[in-house]
PDB file of C-alpha atoms in Angstrom:
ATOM      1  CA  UNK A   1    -103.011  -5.761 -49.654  1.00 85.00           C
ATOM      2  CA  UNK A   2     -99.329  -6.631 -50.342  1.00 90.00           C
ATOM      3  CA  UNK A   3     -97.443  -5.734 -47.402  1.00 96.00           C
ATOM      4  CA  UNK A   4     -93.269  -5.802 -47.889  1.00 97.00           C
ATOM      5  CA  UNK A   5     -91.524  -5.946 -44.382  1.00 97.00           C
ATOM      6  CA  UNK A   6     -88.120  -4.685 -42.867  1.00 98.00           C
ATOM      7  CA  UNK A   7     -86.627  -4.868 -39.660  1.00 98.00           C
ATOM      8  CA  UNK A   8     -87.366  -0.628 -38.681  1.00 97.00           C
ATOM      9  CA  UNK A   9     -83.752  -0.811 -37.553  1.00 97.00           C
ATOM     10  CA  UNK A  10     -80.471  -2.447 -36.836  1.00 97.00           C
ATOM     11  CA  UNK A  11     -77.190  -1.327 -35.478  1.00 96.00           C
ATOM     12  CA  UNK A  12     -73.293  -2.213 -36.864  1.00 97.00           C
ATOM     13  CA  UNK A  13     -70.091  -2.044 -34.835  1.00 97.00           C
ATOM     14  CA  UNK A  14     -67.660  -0.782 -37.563  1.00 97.00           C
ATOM     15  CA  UNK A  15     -65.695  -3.528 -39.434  1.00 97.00           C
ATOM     16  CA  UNK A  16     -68.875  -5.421 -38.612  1.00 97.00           C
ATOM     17  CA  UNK A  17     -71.324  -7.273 -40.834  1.00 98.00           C
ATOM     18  CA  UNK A  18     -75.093  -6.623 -40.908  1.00 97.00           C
ATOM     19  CA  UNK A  19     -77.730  -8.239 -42.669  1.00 98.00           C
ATOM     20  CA  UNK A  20     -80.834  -6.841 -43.279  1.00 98.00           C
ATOM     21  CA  UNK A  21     -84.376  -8.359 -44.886  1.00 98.00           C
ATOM     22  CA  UNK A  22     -86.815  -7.892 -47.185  1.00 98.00           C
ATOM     23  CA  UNK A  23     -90.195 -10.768 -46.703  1.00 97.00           C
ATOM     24  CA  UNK A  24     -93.685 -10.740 -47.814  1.00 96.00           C
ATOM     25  CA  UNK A  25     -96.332 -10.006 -45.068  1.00 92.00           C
ATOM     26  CA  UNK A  26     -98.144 -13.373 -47.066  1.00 90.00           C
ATOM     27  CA  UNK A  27     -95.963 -15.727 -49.018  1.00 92.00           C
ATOM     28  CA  UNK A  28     -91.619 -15.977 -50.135  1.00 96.00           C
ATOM     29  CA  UNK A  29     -89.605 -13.454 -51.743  1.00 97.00           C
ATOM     30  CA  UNK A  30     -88.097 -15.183 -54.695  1.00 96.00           C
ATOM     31  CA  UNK A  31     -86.050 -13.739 -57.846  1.00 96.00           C
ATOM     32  CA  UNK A  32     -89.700 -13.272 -59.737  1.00 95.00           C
ATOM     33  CA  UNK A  33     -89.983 -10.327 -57.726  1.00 96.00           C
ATOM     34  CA  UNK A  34     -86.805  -8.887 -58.570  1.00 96.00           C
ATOM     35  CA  UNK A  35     -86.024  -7.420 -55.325  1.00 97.00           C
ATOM     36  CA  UNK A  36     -84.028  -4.185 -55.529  1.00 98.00           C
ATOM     37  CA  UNK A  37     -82.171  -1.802 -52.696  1.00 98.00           C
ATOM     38  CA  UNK A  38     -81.874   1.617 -52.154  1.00 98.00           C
ATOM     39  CA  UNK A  39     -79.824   3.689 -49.559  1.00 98.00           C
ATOM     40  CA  UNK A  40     -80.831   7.091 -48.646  1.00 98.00           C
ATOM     41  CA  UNK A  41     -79.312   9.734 -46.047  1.00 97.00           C
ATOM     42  CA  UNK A  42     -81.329  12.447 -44.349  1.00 95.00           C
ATOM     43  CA  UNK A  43     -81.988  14.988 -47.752  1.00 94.00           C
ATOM     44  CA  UNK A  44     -80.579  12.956 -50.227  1.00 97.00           C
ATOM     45  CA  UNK A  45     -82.460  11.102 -52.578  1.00 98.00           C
ATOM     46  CA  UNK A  46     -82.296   7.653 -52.309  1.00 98.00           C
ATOM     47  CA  UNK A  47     -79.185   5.575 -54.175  1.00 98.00           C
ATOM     48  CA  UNK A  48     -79.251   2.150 -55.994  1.00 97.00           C
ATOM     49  CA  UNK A  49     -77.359  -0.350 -54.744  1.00 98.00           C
ATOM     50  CA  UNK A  50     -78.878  -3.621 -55.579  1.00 98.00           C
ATOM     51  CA  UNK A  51     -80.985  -4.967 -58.361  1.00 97.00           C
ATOM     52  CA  UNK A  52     -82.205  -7.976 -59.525  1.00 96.00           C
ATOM     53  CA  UNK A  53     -81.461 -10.154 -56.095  1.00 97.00           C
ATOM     54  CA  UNK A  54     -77.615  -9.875 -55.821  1.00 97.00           C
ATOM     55  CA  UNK A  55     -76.595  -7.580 -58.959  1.00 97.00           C
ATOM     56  CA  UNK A  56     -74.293  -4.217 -57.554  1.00 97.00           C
ATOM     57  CA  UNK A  57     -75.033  -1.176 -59.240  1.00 96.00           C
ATOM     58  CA  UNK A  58     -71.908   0.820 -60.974  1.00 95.00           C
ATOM     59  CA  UNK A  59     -69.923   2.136 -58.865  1.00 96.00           C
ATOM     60  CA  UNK A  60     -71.218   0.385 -55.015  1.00 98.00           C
ATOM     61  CA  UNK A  61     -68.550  -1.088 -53.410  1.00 97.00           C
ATOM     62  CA  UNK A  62     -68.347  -4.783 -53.169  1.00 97.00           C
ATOM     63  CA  UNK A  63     -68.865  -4.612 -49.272  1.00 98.00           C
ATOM     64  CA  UNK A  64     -73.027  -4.591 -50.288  1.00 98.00           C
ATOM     65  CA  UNK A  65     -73.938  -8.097 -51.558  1.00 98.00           C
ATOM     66  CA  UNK A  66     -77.621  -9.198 -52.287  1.00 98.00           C
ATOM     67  CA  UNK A  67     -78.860 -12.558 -52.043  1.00 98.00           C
ATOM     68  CA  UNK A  68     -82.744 -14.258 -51.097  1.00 98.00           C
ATOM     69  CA  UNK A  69     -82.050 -15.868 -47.551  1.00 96.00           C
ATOM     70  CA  UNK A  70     -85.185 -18.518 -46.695  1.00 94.00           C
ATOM     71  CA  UNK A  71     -88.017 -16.627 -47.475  1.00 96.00           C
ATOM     72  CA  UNK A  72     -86.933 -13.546 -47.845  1.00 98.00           C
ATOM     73  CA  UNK A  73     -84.277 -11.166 -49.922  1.00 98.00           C
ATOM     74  CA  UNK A  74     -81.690 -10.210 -48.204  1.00 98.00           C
ATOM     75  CA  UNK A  75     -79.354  -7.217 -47.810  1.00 98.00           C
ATOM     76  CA  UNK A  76     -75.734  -7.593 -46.623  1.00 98.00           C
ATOM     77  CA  UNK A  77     -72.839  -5.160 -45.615  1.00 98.00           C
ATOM     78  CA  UNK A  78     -69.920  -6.779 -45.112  1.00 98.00           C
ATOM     79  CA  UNK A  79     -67.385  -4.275 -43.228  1.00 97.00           C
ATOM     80  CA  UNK A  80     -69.525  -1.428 -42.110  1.00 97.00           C
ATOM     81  CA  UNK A  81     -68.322   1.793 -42.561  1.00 97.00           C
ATOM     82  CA  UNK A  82     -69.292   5.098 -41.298  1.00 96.00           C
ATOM     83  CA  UNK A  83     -70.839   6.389 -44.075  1.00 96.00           C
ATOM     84  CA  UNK A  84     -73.164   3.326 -44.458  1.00 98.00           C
ATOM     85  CA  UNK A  85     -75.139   4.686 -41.816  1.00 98.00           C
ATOM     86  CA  UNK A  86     -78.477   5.396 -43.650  1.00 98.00           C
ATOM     87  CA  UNK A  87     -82.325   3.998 -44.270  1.00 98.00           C
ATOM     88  CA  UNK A  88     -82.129   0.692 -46.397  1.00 98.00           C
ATOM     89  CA  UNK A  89     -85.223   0.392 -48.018  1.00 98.00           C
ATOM     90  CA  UNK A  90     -86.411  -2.883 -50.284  1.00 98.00           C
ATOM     91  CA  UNK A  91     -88.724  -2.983 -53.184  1.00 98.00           C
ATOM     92  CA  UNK A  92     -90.831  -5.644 -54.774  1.00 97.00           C
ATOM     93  CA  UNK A  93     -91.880  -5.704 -58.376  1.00 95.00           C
ATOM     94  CA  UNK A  94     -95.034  -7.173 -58.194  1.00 93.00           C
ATOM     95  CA  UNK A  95     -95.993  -7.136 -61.848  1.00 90.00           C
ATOM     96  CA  UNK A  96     -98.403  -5.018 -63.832  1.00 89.00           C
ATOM     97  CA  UNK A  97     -96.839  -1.785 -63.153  1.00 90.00           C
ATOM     98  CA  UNK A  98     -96.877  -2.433 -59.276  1.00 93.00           C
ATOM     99  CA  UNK A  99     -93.968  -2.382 -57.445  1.00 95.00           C
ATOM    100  CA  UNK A 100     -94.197  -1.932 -53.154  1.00 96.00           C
ATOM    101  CA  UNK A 101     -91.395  -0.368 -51.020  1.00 97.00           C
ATOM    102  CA  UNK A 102     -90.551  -2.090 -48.040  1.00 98.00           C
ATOM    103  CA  UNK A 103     -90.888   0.845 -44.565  1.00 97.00           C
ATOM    104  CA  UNK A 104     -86.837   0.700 -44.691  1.00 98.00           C
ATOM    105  CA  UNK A 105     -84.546   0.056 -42.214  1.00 98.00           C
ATOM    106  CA  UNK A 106     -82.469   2.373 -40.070  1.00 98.00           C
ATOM    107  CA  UNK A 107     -78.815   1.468 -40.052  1.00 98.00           C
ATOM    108  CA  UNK A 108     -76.605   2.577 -37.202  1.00 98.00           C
ATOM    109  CA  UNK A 109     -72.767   2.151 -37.097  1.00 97.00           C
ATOM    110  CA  UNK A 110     -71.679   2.364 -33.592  1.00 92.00           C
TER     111      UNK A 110
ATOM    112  CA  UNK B   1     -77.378  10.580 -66.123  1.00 96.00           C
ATOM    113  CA  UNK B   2     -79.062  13.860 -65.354  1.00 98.00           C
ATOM    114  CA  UNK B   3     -82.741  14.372 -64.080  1.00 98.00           C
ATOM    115  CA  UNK B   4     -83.869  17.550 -62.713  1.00 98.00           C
ATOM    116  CA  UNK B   5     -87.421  18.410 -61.279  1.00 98.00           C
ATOM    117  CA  UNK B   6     -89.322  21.218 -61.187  1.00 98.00           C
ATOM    118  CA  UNK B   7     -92.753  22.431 -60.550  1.00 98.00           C
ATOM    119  CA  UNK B   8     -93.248  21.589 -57.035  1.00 97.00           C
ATOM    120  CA  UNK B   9     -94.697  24.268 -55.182  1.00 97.00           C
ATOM    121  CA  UNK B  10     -97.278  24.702 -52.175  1.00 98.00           C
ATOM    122  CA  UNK B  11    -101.077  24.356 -53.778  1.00 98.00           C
ATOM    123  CA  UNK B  12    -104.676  24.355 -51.914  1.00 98.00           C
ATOM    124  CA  UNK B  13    -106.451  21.160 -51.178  1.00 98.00           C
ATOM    125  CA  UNK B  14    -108.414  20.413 -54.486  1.00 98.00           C
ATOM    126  CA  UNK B  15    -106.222  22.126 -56.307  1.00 98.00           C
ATOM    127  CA  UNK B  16    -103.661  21.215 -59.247  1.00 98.00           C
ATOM    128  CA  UNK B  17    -100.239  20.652 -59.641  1.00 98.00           C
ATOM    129  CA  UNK B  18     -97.977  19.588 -63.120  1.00 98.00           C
ATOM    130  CA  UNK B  19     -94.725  18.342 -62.718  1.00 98.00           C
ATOM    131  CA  UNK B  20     -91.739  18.182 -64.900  1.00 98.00           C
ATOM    132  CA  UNK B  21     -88.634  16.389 -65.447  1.00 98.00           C
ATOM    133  CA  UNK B  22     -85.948  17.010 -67.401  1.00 98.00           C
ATOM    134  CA  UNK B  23     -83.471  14.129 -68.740  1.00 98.00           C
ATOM    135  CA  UNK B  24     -80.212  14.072 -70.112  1.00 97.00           C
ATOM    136  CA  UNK B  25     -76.710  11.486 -70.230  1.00 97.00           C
ATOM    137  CA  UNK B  26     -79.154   8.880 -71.944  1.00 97.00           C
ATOM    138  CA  UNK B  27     -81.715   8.211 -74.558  1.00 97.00           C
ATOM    139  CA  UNK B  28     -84.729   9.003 -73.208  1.00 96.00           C
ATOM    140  CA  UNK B  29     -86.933   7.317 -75.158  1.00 96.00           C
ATOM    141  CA  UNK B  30     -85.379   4.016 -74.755  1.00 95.00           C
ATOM    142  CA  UNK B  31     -86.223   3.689 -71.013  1.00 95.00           C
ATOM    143  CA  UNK B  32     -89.146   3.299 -68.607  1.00 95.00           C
ATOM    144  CA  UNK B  33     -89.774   6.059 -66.346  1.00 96.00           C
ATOM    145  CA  UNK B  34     -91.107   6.599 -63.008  1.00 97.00           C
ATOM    146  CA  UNK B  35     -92.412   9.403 -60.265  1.00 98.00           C
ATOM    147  CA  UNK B  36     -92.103   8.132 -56.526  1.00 98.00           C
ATOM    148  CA  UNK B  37     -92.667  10.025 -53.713  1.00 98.00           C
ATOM    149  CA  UNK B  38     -91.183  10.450 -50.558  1.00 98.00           C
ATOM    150  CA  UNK B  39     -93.586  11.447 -47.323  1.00 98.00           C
ATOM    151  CA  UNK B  40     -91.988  14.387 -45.188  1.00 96.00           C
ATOM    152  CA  UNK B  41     -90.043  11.337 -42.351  1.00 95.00           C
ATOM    153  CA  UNK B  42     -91.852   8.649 -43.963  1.00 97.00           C
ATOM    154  CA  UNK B  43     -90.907   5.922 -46.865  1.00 97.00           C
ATOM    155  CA  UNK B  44     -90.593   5.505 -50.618  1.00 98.00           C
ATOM    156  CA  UNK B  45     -93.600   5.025 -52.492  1.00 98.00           C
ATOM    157  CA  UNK B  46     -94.138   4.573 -56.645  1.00 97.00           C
ATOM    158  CA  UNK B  47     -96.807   6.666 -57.560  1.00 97.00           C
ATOM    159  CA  UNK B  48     -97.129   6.278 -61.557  1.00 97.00           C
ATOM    160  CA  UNK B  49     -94.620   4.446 -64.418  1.00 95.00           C
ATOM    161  CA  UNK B  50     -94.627   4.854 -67.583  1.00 95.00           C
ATOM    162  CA  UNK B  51     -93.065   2.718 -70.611  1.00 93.00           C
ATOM    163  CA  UNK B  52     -91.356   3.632 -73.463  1.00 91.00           C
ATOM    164  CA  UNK B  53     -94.563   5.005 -74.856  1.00 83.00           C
ATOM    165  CA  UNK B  54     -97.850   6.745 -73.430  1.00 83.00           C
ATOM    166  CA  UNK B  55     -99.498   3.814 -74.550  1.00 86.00           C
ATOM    167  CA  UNK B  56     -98.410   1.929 -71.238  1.00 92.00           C
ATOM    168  CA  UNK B  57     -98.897   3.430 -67.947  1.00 95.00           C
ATOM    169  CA  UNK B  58     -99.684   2.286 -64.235  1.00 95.00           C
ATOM    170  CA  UNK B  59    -100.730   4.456 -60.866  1.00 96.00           C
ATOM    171  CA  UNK B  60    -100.777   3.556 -57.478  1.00 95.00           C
ATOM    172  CA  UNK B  61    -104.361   3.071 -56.454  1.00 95.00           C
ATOM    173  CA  UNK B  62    -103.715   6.257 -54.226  1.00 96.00           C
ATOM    174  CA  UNK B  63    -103.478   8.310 -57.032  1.00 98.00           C
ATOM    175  CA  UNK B  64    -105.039   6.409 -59.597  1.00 97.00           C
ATOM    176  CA  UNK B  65    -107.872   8.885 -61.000  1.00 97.00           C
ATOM    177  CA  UNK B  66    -106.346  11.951 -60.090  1.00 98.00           C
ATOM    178  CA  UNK B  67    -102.581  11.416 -61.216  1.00 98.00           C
ATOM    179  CA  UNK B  68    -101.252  11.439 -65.108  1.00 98.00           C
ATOM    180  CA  UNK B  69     -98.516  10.912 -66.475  1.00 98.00           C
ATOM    181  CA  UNK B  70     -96.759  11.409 -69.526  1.00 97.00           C
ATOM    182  CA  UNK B  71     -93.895  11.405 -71.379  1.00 97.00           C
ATOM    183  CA  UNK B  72     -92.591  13.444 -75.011  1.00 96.00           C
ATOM    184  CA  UNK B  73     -89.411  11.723 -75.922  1.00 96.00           C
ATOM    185  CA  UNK B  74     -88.547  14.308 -78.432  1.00 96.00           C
ATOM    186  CA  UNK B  75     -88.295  16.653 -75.666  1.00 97.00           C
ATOM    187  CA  UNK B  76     -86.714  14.230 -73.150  1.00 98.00           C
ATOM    188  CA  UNK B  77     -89.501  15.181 -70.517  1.00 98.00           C
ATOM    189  CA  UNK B  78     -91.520  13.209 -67.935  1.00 98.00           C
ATOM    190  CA  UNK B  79     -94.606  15.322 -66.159  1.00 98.00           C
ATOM    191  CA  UNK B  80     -96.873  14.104 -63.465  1.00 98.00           C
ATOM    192  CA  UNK B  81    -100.312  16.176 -63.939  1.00 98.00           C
ATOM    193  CA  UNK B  82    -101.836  15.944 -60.305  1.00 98.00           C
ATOM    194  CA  UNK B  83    -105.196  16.807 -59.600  1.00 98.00           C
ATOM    195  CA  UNK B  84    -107.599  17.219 -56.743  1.00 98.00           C
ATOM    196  CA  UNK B  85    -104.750  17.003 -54.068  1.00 98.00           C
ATOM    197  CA  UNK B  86    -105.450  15.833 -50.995  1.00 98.00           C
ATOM    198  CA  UNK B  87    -102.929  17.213 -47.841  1.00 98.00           C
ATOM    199  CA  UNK B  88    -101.892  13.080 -48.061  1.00 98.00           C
ATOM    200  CA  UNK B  89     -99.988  13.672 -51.073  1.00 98.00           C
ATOM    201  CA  UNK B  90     -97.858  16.186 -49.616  1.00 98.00           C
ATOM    202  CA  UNK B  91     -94.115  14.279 -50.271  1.00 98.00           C
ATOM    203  CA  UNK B  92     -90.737  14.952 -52.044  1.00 98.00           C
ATOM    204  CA  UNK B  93     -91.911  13.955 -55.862  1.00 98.00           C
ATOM    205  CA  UNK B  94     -88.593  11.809 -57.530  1.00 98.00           C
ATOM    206  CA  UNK B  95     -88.231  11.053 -61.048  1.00 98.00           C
ATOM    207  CA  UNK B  96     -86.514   7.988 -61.449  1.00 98.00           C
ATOM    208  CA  UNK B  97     -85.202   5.958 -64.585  1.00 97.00           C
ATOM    209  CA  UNK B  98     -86.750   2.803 -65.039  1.00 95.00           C
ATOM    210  CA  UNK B  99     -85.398  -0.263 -67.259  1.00 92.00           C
ATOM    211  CA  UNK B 100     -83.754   0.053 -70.437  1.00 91.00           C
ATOM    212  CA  UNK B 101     -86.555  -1.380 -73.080  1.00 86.00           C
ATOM    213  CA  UNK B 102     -88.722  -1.608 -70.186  1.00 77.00           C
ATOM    214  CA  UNK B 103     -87.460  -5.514 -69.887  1.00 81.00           C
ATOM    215  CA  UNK B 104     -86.671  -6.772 -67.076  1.00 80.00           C
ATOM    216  CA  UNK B 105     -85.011  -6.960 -64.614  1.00 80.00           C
ATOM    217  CA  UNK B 106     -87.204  -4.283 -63.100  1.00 90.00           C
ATOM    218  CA  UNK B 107     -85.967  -2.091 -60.549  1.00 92.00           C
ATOM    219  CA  UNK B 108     -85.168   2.251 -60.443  1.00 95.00           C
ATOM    220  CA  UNK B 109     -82.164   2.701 -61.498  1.00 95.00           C
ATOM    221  CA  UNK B 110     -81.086   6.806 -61.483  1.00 97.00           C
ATOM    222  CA  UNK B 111     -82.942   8.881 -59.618  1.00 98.00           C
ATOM    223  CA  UNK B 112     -83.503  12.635 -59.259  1.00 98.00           C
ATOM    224  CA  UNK B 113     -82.856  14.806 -56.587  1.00 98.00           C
ATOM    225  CA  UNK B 114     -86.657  15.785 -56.131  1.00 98.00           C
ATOM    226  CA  UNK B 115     -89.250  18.623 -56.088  1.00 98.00           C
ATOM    227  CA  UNK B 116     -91.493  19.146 -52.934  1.00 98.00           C
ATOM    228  CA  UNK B 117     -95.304  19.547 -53.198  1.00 98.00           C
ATOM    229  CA  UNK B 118     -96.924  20.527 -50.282  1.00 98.00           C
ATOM    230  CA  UNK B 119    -101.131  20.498 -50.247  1.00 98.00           C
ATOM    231  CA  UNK B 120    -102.190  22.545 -47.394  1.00 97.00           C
ATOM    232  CA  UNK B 121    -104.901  25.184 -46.774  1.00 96.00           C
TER     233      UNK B 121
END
């Protein structure tokens, strides 16, 4: 059983930079996987932001930058804003139809 | 991009449940399509995808055996037949657009706003 793992949550003076990770409970996230973000608010469905390791989605400001860090992908805002408080959440692409979501990650700007 | 829902409702446990989605803003048939579901406070999970034809499609193993999906690209629909529901598949159902020509790179790219399905006695 694949298990994808994120911090449950992190917290971001505003103006301040934040990055948050996506591993493998057995193994390294690489670009094969193509890891992917999401951002969702309470009632919202969730957002694109990242795909294929570091690529922005239209329209996501540039203050959201993907990357793999070590072992794992990696998630970084760059100038937290108010509105960037929200649940990050990862997924893997695992092949054969079979992608796994990471539990997300709770992002606090205070 | 548009993609709207419908067809979630409350159902029995055992019972059935179809799902649709409707798409617009894109051509339909030219990209892989997905349902994930959302748990009420809990995370994101993909329940079925399907490619540019019927031919290929994939289910969690949660669902596999009870879930189906399907696609008419003439119509620019997407349903999720569910079956046998169990209260553990209670969630916010998403359709999401996949990958143009179902090539990588792979990841959900628009996404619905959701219907809620809710299996309880």
């Amino acid at each position: 059983q694949t298990v994808v793992t994120q911090e449950p949550s992190f917290s971001v003076s505003p103006g301040g930079t934040v990055t948050l990770t996506c591993g493998l409970s057995s193994g390294s996230v690489s670009t094969s996987y193509y890891p992917s973000w999401y951002q969702q608010t309470p009632g919202q469905a969730p957002r694109t932001l990242i795909y294929h390791t570091n690529t922005r989605s239209s329209g996501v400001p540039h203050r959201f930058s993907g990357s793999i860090v070590g072992s794992k992908a990696a998630l970084t805002i760059t100038g937290a804003q108010a509105d960037d408080e929200s649940t990050y959440y990862c997924v893997l692409y695992m092949g054969s139809g079979i992608w796994v979501f990471g539990g997300g990650t709770k992002v606090t700007v205070l | 991009v548009s993609l709207v829902e419908s067809g979630g409702g409350l159902v029995q446990p055992g019972g059935s449940l179809r799902l649709s989605c409707s798409a617009s803003g894109f051509t339909f048939g030219a990209y892989s399509m997905h349902w994930v579901r959302q748990a009420p406070g809990k995370g994101l999970e993909c329940v079925s995808t399907i490619g540019l034809s019927e031919t290929k499609t994939y289910y969690a193993d949660s669902v596999k055996g009870r879930f189906t999906i399907s696609r008419d690209n003439s119509k620019k629909t997407l349903d999720l037949q569910m079956s046998s529901l169990r209260p553990g598949d209670t969630a916010i159902y998403f359709c999401v657009r996949g990958t143009f020509g179902d090539t990588s790179p792979y990841y959900f790219d628009d996404w619905g706003q959701g219907t809620l399905v809710t299996v309880s006695s």
